[in-house]
Amino acid sequence: MKKVLLSLLAIGCLATGAAGANKTNVKQHQNPFLKPYTTQYGIPPFEKITLDDYIPAIKAGIEQQNQEIAAIVASKKTPDFENTVLALDNCGEILSRVSYVFYALSESDATPEMQKLAEQVSPMLTAQSDAMYMNPGLFARVKAVHDNADALKLDKAQRRLTDKYYKRFVRNGALLDAAHKDTLKAINKRLASLQLNFTQNVMHEIANNLIVVDSKERLSGLPQSTIDDAAKLAGEKGMPGKWVFTASGATRLSVLTNADDRDLRKQMYETYTHTASRGNAYDNSAIINEIMQLRQKKAKMLGFKTFADYAVDPWMAKTPEAAEKLLMQLWKPAVKKVGEEVADMQRYADSHGGNFKIAAYDYYYYAEKVKKEKFNFSEDQVRPYFVLDSVVKNGIFYVAKKLYGLNFKVMPKAPKYNPEVTVYDVTDNNGKHVAVFMTDYFPRATKAQGAWMSELNAAYDFGGKSERPIIYNVASLTPPTKDAPSLLTLDEVETVFHEFGHALNGMLTRAPYKGLEGTNIDRDMVEQPSQMNENFALVPEVLKNYAKNYKTGEVIPQNLVDKIIETSKFNQGFMTTELVGAALLDIEWHKLDFAKDIDVKAFENWVSRRLGKPEVVEYRYRSPYFKHIFDNDQYSCGYYTYLWSEVLAADAWNRFETEGPLNPAVAADYMHYILEPGDTDDAMTLYKKFSGHEPNADALLRARGLK
């Protein structure tokens, strides 16, 4: 599963989005955020944005938003959808512009200057959000519309938006008295600071905990691209003639999968799993404790037993118990499968002179060895066919054209927040503009770990005006070398397809209001389009269209296609166990009623014993670097939603498989019921309209080879 950062608007004026800036001469400089952009399609003019623009723009945006909110509250007109809810949905234009840009760069290009800026910006945005959602006059008008929806004859979309705002006000303390509102504001302000510090600590640890190798023999088994990257980093660090590795995603997996040197694998594994837990200034243990104590206090103030109950309440699962029930349906068969996988690895190691018990840092390495022995297949055989440029142009774009009639044309002169970004104009088959799409695929020291999708502009269709979105995908894939283009692993290929599934959800949205557009849907459902889209990577017609040898242009041979399909369910016990384990760990954290600080590692060990987690499988993310749940509230007690969404995705894929993966009629239904509506209707209702039935976990268990 891949991390995804979704652009959830704080439903209404406060946007969470993205992107950038460079420090430039500000003499006679006009702040680009203060007026609508004049660029094509409203792309932020990144080359004109300076670090000095953010704070003044945020202050101006807060002032503008406060004036607009004051006008809504002071209105003498009876509250209705247009003068209250829609006005709220459209307010804060300046703040939205600067927030989108700020949040993009704070994750994708977090220079030291941006990190320092974030320490000022985050509390300001948090305080403004609190001020809005705790405004009694504004809440009174929203409540009046909510309570009189029938008399006002609101249509379904209007009811959804009104109800969404009403619940958000309540969940943000609108019903609290003045004293408790002040307490909640203080909690939120402190949480924003702690969560920012958590993220910065993780980024610092990944970038600065280096593994230095000074013997070429220790590099045995590593791909040349990994060796070249390590030599390049060594040069940058002033260590020519050596090789330097960090525990960043692509590098870490390459070493753990390929390094013949067991000590190097162990060193990489321990470097990563000790991230932000070394007892130094970047240790996140104390931050985790304070975050959890504040979250539990917040939940109780708002009438919930635990933060887990508070977090899950608005989602499809409704209760943490329901989420755990789903996870345990996957956990037990996955753990059983791990035992079989480890037994195969141990037999292989024993028969090849290994005089040791398989450990967690051996898993990737020996899984690859067993796969090669069982299927005569390894990643090295297919990487030459997985050229990133082709995966994009002849893979994800090919599927988007076949299914949804989308065309992608590079915009070479478009503004971009980093030179590595590529910008596309997306049009339909009639040449009509649909969206702007940006890709940012290679690792940087200033880029957060993982892969995600977000937006730089919201989309909506209302009153004859159609505002189209600006969507971007970010990842840290294997970069090109001096001798070869970017050659991906199968997992990286699936990452590209996964994030593009989110992008399609953002690009194709046709919701009438900002608060309902794109990925502003139930957290349980938001990963469904991305996980479903992964399946297209292995559709034979698609695979043969993009998988071509970078040297010869040869289409991937059928015997390799067969092996990819044949091995697609290999090692799924491990993959499922580490993912489900992380989701269960997340829920256990948020079920706690903190009376005092606890030892983070001891708590993880307790959860492991209770679950019967195999020692050879670590959580997908250990708590000190579990950014999904500790750097913001979007996935707090919500990591399970990846699995919930995967159940929906596996079930939805059954229809594509049955009626044809590239069947335009199925695609039309999927676009109509899943990709376009946003949150205009109940997520399960829309899903059943597409699939024709209730989903269950059987499809996912079969897809993972666990049943």
Coordinates of N, CA, C and O in Angstrom, one line a residue, residues 84-227:
T84 N -26.0 31.1 2.9 CA -25.3 30.6 4.1 C -24.3 29.5 3.7 O -23.1 29.7 3.8
V85 N -24.8 28.4 3.3 CA -23.9 27.2 3.1 C -23.1 27.4 1.8 O -21.8 27.2 1.9
L86 N -23.7 27.8 0.7 CA -22.9 28.1 -0.5 C -21.9 29.2 -0.3 O -20.8 29.2 -0.8
A87 N -22.3 30.3 0.4 CA -21.5 31.4 0.6 C -20.2 31.0 1.5 O -19.1 31.4 1.2
L88 N -20.5 30.1 2.4 CA -19.4 29.6 3.2 C -18.5 28.7 2.4 O -17.2 28.8 2.5
D89 N -19.1 27.9 1.5 CA -18.3 27.0 0.7 C -17.3 27.7 -0.3 O -16.3 27.2 -0.6
N90 N -17.7 28.9 -0.7 CA -17.0 29.7 -1.6 C -16.1 30.8 -1.0 O -15.4 31.5 -1.7
C91 N -16.1 30.9 0.3 CA -15.4 32.1 0.9 C -13.9 31.7 1.0 O -13.5 30.6 0.9
G92 N -13.1 32.7 1.3 CA -11.7 32.5 1.6 C -10.8 32.3 0.4 O -9.9 31.4 0.4
E93 N -11.0 33.0 -0.7 CA -10.3 32.7 -2.0 C -8.8 32.9 -1.8 O -8.0 32.1 -2.3
I94 N -8.4 34.0 -1.2 CA -6.9 34.2 -1.0 C -6.3 33.1 -0.1 O -5.3 32.6 -0.5
L95 N -7.0 32.8 0.9 CA -6.5 31.8 1.9 C -6.4 30.4 1.2 O -5.4 29.7 1.4
S96 N -7.3 30.1 0.3 CA -7.3 28.9 -0.4 C -6.1 28.8 -1.3 O -5.3 27.8 -1.4
R97 N -5.8 29.9 -2.1 CA -4.7 30.0 -3.0 C -3.4 29.7 -2.3 O -2.6 28.9 -2.7
V98 N -3.2 30.5 -1.2 CA -1.9 30.3 -0.5 C -1.7 29.0 0.2 O -0.7 28.4 0.3
S99 N -2.9 28.5 0.7 CA -2.8 27.2 1.4 C -2.5 26.1 0.5 O -1.6 25.2 0.8
Y100 N -3.1 26.0 -0.7 CA -2.7 25.0 -1.7 C -1.2 25.0 -2.0 O -0.6 24.0 -2.0
V101 N -0.7 26.2 -2.2 CA 0.7 26.3 -2.6 C 1.6 25.9 -1.4 O 2.6 25.2 -1.5
F102 N 1.3 26.4 -0.2 CA 2.1 26.1 1.0 C 2.1 24.6 1.2 O 3.2 24.0 1.5
Y103 N 1.0 24.0 1.2 CA 0.9 22.6 1.6 C 1.6 21.7 0.6 O 2.2 20.6 0.9
A104 N 1.6 22.1 -0.7 CA 2.3 21.3 -1.7 C 3.8 21.3 -1.4 O 4.5 20.2 -1.4
L105 N 4.3 22.5 -1.2 CA 5.8 22.6 -1.1 C 6.3 22.0 0.3 O 7.4 21.6 0.4
S106 N 5.4 22.1 1.3 CA 5.8 21.6 2.6 C 6.1 20.1 2.6 O 6.8 19.6 3.5
E107 N 5.5 19.4 1.6 CA 5.7 18.0 1.5 C 6.7 17.6 0.4 O 7.5 16.7 0.5
S108 N 6.6 18.3 -0.7 CA 7.3 17.9 -1.9 C 8.7 18.6 -2.1 O 9.5 18.1 -2.8
D109 N 8.9 19.7 -1.4 CA 10.1 20.4 -1.6 C 10.4 21.2 -0.3 O 10.6 22.4 -0.3
A110 N 10.5 20.5 0.8 CA 10.6 21.1 2.1 C 12.0 21.5 2.5 O 12.7 20.8 3.2
T111 N 12.4 22.5 1.9 CA 13.8 23.1 2.2 C 13.8 23.5 3.7 O 12.7 23.7 4.3
P112 N 15.0 23.7 4.2 CA 15.0 24.3 5.6 C 14.2 25.6 5.8 O 13.6 25.8 6.8
E113 N 14.2 26.4 4.7 CA 13.5 27.7 4.8 C 12.0 27.4 4.9 O 11.2 28.0 5.6
M114 N 11.5 26.4 4.1 CA 10.1 26.1 4.1 C 9.7 25.4 5.4 O 8.6 25.7 5.9
Q115 N 10.6 24.6 6.0 CA 10.3 24.0 7.3 C 10.2 25.1 8.4 O 9.3 25.0 9.2
K116 N 11.0 26.0 8.3 CA 11.0 27.1 9.3 C 9.7 27.9 9.1 O 9.0 28.3 10.1
L117 N 9.3 28.2 7.9 CA 8.1 28.9 7.6 C 6.9 28.1 8.1 O 5.9 28.7 8.6
A118 N 6.9 26.8 7.9 CA 5.8 26.0 8.3 C 5.5 26.1 9.8 O 4.4 26.0 10.3
E119 N 6.6 26.3 10.6 CA 6.4 26.5 12.0 C 5.6 27.7 12.4 O 4.9 27.8 13.4
Q120 N 5.6 28.7 11.5 CA 4.8 29.9 11.6 C 3.4 29.7 11.0 O 2.4 30.1 11.6
V121 N 3.3 29.1 9.9 CA 2.1 29.0 9.1 C 1.1 28.0 9.8 O -0.1 28.4 9.9
S122 N 1.5 26.8 10.2 CA 0.6 25.8 10.7 C -0.3 26.4 11.8 O -1.5 26.2 11.8
P123 N 0.3 27.0 12.9 CA -0.5 27.5 13.9 C -1.5 28.6 13.5 O -2.7 28.7 14.0
M124 N -1.1 29.4 12.5 CA -2.0 30.4 12.0 C -3.3 29.8 11.3 O -4.4 30.2 11.5
L125 N -3.0 28.8 10.5 CA -4.1 28.1 9.8 C -5.0 27.4 10.7 O -6.2 27.3 10.6
T126 N -4.4 26.7 11.7 CA -5.2 26.0 12.7 C -6.1 27.0 13.5 O -7.3 26.7 13.7
A127 N -5.5 28.1 13.9 CA -6.3 29.1 14.7 C -7.4 29.6 13.9 O -8.6 29.8 14.4
Q128 N -7.2 29.8 12.6 CA -8.3 30.4 11.7 C -9.4 29.3 11.5 O -10.6 29.7 11.6
S129 N -9.0 28.1 11.4 CA -10.0 27.0 11.2 C -10.9 26.9 12.5 O -12.1 26.8 12.5
D130 N -10.2 27.0 13.7 CA -10.9 27.0 14.9 C -11.9 28.2 15.1 O -13.0 28.0 15.5
A131 N -11.4 29.3 14.7 CA -12.2 30.5 14.8 C -13.5 30.4 13.9 O -14.6 30.8 14.3
M132 N -13.3 29.8 12.8 CA -14.5 29.6 11.9 C -15.5 28.6 12.4 O -16.7 28.9 12.5
Y133 N -15.0 27.5 12.8 CA -15.9 26.4 13.2 C -16.4 26.6 14.6 O -17.3 25.8 15.0
M134 N -15.9 27.5 15.4 CA -16.4 27.8 16.7 C -17.2 29.1 16.7 O -17.5 29.6 17.8
N135 N -17.4 29.7 15.6 CA -18.2 31.0 15.5 C -19.7 30.7 15.8 O -20.3 30.1 14.9
P136 N -20.2 31.1 16.9 CA -21.6 30.8 17.2 C -22.6 31.3 16.2 O -23.6 30.7 15.9
G137 N -22.4 32.6 15.7 CA -23.3 33.1 14.8 C -23.3 32.4 13.5 O -24.4 32.1 12.9
L138 N -22.2 32.0 13.0 CA -22.1 31.2 11.7 C -22.7 29.8 11.9 O -23.5 29.4 11.0
F139 N -22.4 29.2 13.0 CA -23.0 27.9 13.3 C -24.6 28.0 13.4 O -25.3 27.1 12.9
A140 N -25.1 29.0 14.0 CA -26.5 29.2 14.1 C -27.2 29.2 12.7 O -28.2 28.6 12.5
R141 N -26.6 29.9 11.8 CA -27.2 30.0 10.5 C -27.0 28.6 9.7 O -28.0 28.2 9.1
V142 N -25.9 28.0 9.9 CA -25.8 26.6 9.2 C -26.8 25.7 9.8 O -27.4 24.9 9.1
K143 N -26.9 25.7 11.1 CA -27.9 24.8 11.8 C -29.3 25.1 11.4 O -30.1 24.2 11.2
A144 N -29.6 26.4 11.1 CA -31.0 26.7 10.7 C -31.2 26.1 9.3 O -32.3 25.6 9.1
V145 N -30.3 26.2 8.4 CA -30.4 25.5 7.1 C -30.5 24.0 7.3 O -31.4 23.4 6.6
H146 N -29.7 23.4 8.1 CA -29.7 22.0 8.3 C -31.0 21.5 8.9 O -31.6 20.5 8.4
D147 N -31.6 22.3 9.9 CA -32.8 21.9 10.5 C -34.0 22.1 9.6 O -35.1 21.5 9.9
N148 N -33.9 23.0 8.6 CA -35.1 23.3 7.8 C -34.9 22.8 6.3 O -35.4 23.4 5.4
A149 N -34.1 21.8 6.2 CA -33.8 21.3 4.8 C -35.0 20.9 4.1 O -35.1 21.2 2.8
D150 N -36.0 20.3 4.7 CA -37.2 19.9 4.0 C -38.0 21.2 3.5 O -38.4 21.2 2.4
A151 N -38.2 22.1 4.4 CA -38.9 23.3 4.1 C -38.2 24.1 3.0 O -38.9 24.7 2.2
L152 N -36.9 24.1 3.0 CA -36.1 24.8 2.0 C -36.0 24.0 0.7 O -35.5 24.6 -0.3
K153 N -36.5 22.8 0.7 CA -36.5 22.0 -0.5 C -35.1 21.8 -1.1 O -34.9 21.9 -2.3
L154 N -34.2 21.5 -0.2 CA -32.8 21.3 -0.7 C -32.8 20.0 -1.5 O -33.4 19.0 -1.2
D155 N -32.0 20.0 -2.6 CA -31.8 18.8 -3.4 C -30.7 17.9 -2.7 O -30.2 18.3 -1.7
K156 N -30.5 16.7 -3.2 CA -29.6 15.8 -2.6 C -28.2 16.4 -2.3 O -27.6 16.3 -1.2
A157 N -27.6 17.0 -3.3 CA -26.3 17.6 -3.2 C -26.2 18.7 -2.2 O -25.3 18.8 -1.4
Q158 N -27.3 19.5 -2.2 CA -27.4 20.6 -1.2 C -27.5 20.1 0.2 O -26.8 20.6 1.1
R159 N -28.3 19.0 0.4 CA -28.4 18.4 1.7 C -27.1 17.8 2.1 O -26.7 17.9 3.3
R160 N -26.4 17.2 1.2 CA -25.1 16.6 1.6 C -24.1 17.6 2.1 O -23.4 17.5 3.1
L161 N -24.0 18.7 1.3 CA -23.1 19.8 1.7 C -23.5 20.4 3.0 O -22.6 20.7 3.9
T162 N -24.8 20.7 3.2 CA -25.2 21.3 4.4 C -25.0 20.4 5.6 O -24.5 20.8 6.7
D163 N -25.3 19.1 5.4 CA -25.1 18.2 6.5 C -23.6 18.0 6.8 O -23.2 17.9 8.0
K164 N -22.8 18.1 5.8 CA -21.3 18.0 6.0 C -20.8 19.1 6.8 O -20.0 19.0 7.7
Y165 N -21.2 20.3 6.5 CA -20.8 21.5 7.3 C -21.3 21.4 8.7 O -20.6 21.7 9.7
Y166 N -22.6 21.0 8.9 CA -23.2 21.0 10.2 C -22.4 20.0 11.1 O -22.0 20.3 12.2
K167 N -22.1 18.8 10.6 CA -21.3 17.8 11.3 C -19.9 18.3 11.6 O -19.4 18.0 12.7
R168 N -19.3 19.0 10.7 CA -18.0 19.5 10.9 C -17.9 20.5 12.0 O -17.0 20.6 12.8
F169 N -18.9 21.4 12.0 CA -19.0 22.4 13.1 C -19.1 21.7 14.5 O -18.4 22.0 15.4
V170 N -20.0 20.7 14.5 CA -20.2 19.9 15.8 C -18.9 19.2 16.2 O -18.5 19.3 17.4
R171 N -18.3 18.6 15.2 CA -17.1 17.8 15.6 C -15.9 18.8 15.9 O -14.9 18.3 16.4
N172 N -16.0 20.0 15.6 CA -15.0 21.0 15.9 C -15.4 21.9 17.0 O -14.7 22.9 17.2
G173 N -16.4 21.5 17.8 CA -16.6 22.1 19.1 C -17.7 23.2 19.1 O -17.8 24.0 20.1
A174 N -18.5 23.3 18.1 CA -19.5 24.4 18.0 C -20.5 24.3 19.1 O -21.1 25.4 19.5
L175 N -20.7 23.1 19.7 CA -21.7 23.0 20.8 C -21.1 23.2 22.2 O -21.8 23.1 23.2
L176 N -19.8 23.4 22.2 CA -19.2 23.6 23.5 C -19.4 25.0 24.1 O -19.7 25.9 23.3
D177 N -19.3 25.1 25.4 CA -19.4 26.5 26.0 C -18.1 27.2 25.7 O -17.1 26.7 25.2
A178 N -18.0 28.5 26.1 CA -16.9 29.4 25.7 C -15.6 28.8 26.3 O -14.5 28.8 25.7
A179 N -15.6 28.4 27.6 CA -14.4 27.9 28.2 C -13.9 26.7 27.6 O -12.6 26.6 27.3
H180 N -14.7 25.8 27.2 CA -14.3 24.5 26.6 C -13.8 24.8 25.1 O -12.9 24.1 24.6
K181 N -14.4 25.8 24.5 CA -13.9 26.2 23.1 C -12.5 26.7 23.2 O -11.7 26.4 22.4
D182 N -12.2 27.5 24.2 CA -10.9 28.0 24.4 C -9.9 26.8 24.6 O -8.8 26.8 24.1
T183 N -10.3 25.9 25.4 CA -9.5 24.7 25.7 C -9.2 23.9 24.4 O -8.1 23.5 24.1
L184 N -10.3 23.7 23.6 CA -10.1 23.0 22.4 C -9.2 23.7 21.4 O -8.4 23.1 20.7
K185 N -9.3 25.0 21.3 CA -8.4 25.8 20.5 C -7.0 25.6 20.9 O -6.1 25.5 20.0
A186 N -6.7 25.6 22.2 CA -5.4 25.4 22.7 C -4.9 24.0 22.3 O -3.7 23.9 21.9
I187 N -5.7 23.1 22.4 CA -5.4 21.7 22.0 C -5.0 21.6 20.6 O -4.0 21.0 20.2
N188 N -5.9 22.2 19.7 CA -5.6 22.1 18.3 C -4.4 22.8 17.9 O -3.6 22.4 17.0
K189 N -4.1 24.0 18.5 CA -2.9 24.7 18.2 C -1.7 23.9 18.6 O -0.7 23.8 17.8
R190 N -1.7 23.3 19.8 CA -0.6 22.4 20.2 C -0.4 21.2 19.3 O 0.7 20.8 19.0
L191 N -1.5 20.6 18.9 CA -1.5 19.4 18.0 C -0.8 19.8 16.7 O 0.0 19.0 16.2
A192 N -1.2 21.0 16.2 CA -0.6 21.4 14.9 C 0.9 21.5 15.0 O 1.6 21.1 14.1
S193 N 1.4 22.0 16.1 CA 2.8 22.2 16.3 C 3.5 20.8 16.5 O 4.6 20.6 15.9
L194 N 2.9 20.0 17.3 CA 3.5 18.7 17.5 C 3.6 17.8 16.2 O 4.6 17.1 16.0
Q195 N 2.5 17.8 15.5 CA 2.4 17.0 14.2 C 3.4 17.5 13.2 O 4.0 16.7 12.5
L196 N 3.6 18.8 13.2 CA 4.6 19.4 12.3 C 6.0 18.9 12.7 O 6.9 18.5 11.9
N197 N 6.3 19.0 14.0 CA 7.6 18.5 14.5 C 7.8 17.1 14.3 O 8.9 16.6 14.0
F198 N 6.8 16.3 14.4 CA 6.9 14.8 14.1 C 7.4 14.6 12.7 O 8.3 13.8 12.5
T199 N 6.7 15.3 11.7 CA 7.1 15.1 10.3 C 8.5 15.6 10.1 O 9.3 14.9 9.4
Q200 N 8.9 16.7 10.6 CA 10.2 17.2 10.4 C 11.3 16.3 11.0 O 12.4 16.1 10.4
N201 N 11.0 15.7 12.1 CA 12.0 14.8 12.7 C 12.2 13.6 11.8 O 13.3 13.1 11.7
V202 N 11.1 13.0 11.3 CA 11.2 11.9 10.4 C 12.0 12.2 9.2 O 13.0 11.5 8.8
M203 N 11.8 13.4 8.5 CA 12.5 13.8 7.4 C 14.0 14.0 7.7 O 14.9 13.5 6.9
H204 N 14.3 14.6 8.8 CA 15.7 14.8 9.2 C 16.4 13.4 9.4 O 17.5 13.2 9.0
E205 N 15.7 12.5 10.1 CA 16.3 11.2 10.4 C 16.6 10.4 9.1 O 17.7 9.8 9.0
I206 N 15.7 10.4 8.2 CA 15.8 9.7 6.9 C 17.0 10.3 6.1 O 17.8 9.5 5.5
A207 N 17.1 11.6 6.1 CA 18.1 12.3 5.3 C 19.5 12.2 5.9 O 20.5 12.2 5.2
N208 N 19.6 12.1 7.2 CA 20.9 12.3 7.9 C 21.5 11.1 8.5 O 22.6 11.1 9.0
N209 N 20.7 10.0 8.6 CA 21.3 8.7 9.2 C 21.8 7.9 8.0 O 21.1 7.2 7.3
L210 N 23.1 8.0 7.8 CA 23.8 7.5 6.6 C 24.4 6.2 6.9 O 25.0 5.9 8.0
I211 N 24.4 5.3 5.9 CA 25.1 4.0 5.9 C 26.3 4.2 4.9 O 26.1 4.4 3.7
V212 N 27.5 4.1 5.4 CA 28.7 4.3 4.6 C 29.4 3.0 4.4 O 29.7 2.3 5.3
V213 N 29.6 2.7 3.1 CA 30.3 1.5 2.7 C 31.6 1.8 2.0 O 31.6 2.6 1.1
D214 N 32.7 1.2 2.5 CA 34.0 1.6 1.9 C 34.6 0.4 1.2 O 35.8 0.4 0.8
S215 N 33.9 -0.8 1.1 CA 34.4 -1.9 0.4 C 33.5 -2.3 -0.7 O 32.3 -2.6 -0.5
K216 N 34.0 -2.4 -1.9 CA 33.1 -2.8 -3.1 C 32.5 -4.2 -2.9 O 31.4 -4.4 -3.5
E217 N 33.2 -5.1 -2.2 CA 32.7 -6.4 -2.1 C 31.4 -6.4 -1.3 O 30.5 -7.3 -1.6
R218 N 31.1 -5.4 -0.5 CA 29.9 -5.4 0.3 C 28.7 -5.0 -0.6 O 27.5 -5.1 -0.2
L219 N 29.0 -4.6 -1.8 CA 27.9 -4.2 -2.7 C 27.4 -5.3 -3.6 O 26.5 -5.1 -4.4
S220 N 27.9 -6.5 -3.4 CA 27.5 -7.7 -4.2 C 26.0 -7.8 -4.2 O 25.3 -7.8 -3.1
G221 N 25.4 -8.0 -5.4 CA 24.0 -8.3 -5.5 C 23.2 -7.1 -5.8 O 22.1 -7.2 -6.3
L222 N 23.7 -5.9 -5.5 CA 23.0 -4.6 -5.7 C 22.9 -4.3 -7.2 O 23.9 -4.4 -7.9
P223 N 21.7 -3.8 -7.6 CA 21.7 -3.3 -9.0 C 22.7 -2.1 -9.2 O 22.9 -1.3 -8.3
Q224 N 23.1 -2.0 -10.5 CA 24.1 -0.9 -10.7 C 23.5 0.4 -10.5 O 24.3 1.3 -10.0
S225 N 22.2 0.6 -10.7 CA 21.6 1.9 -10.5 C 21.7 2.3 -9.0 O 21.9 3.5 -8.6
T226 N 21.5 1.3 -8.1 CA 21.6 1.6 -6.7 C 23.0 1.9 -6.3 O 23.3 2.9 -5.5
I227 N 24.0 1.2 -6.8 CA 25.4 1.5 -6.6 C 25.8 2.9 -7.1 O 26.5 3.6 -6.4

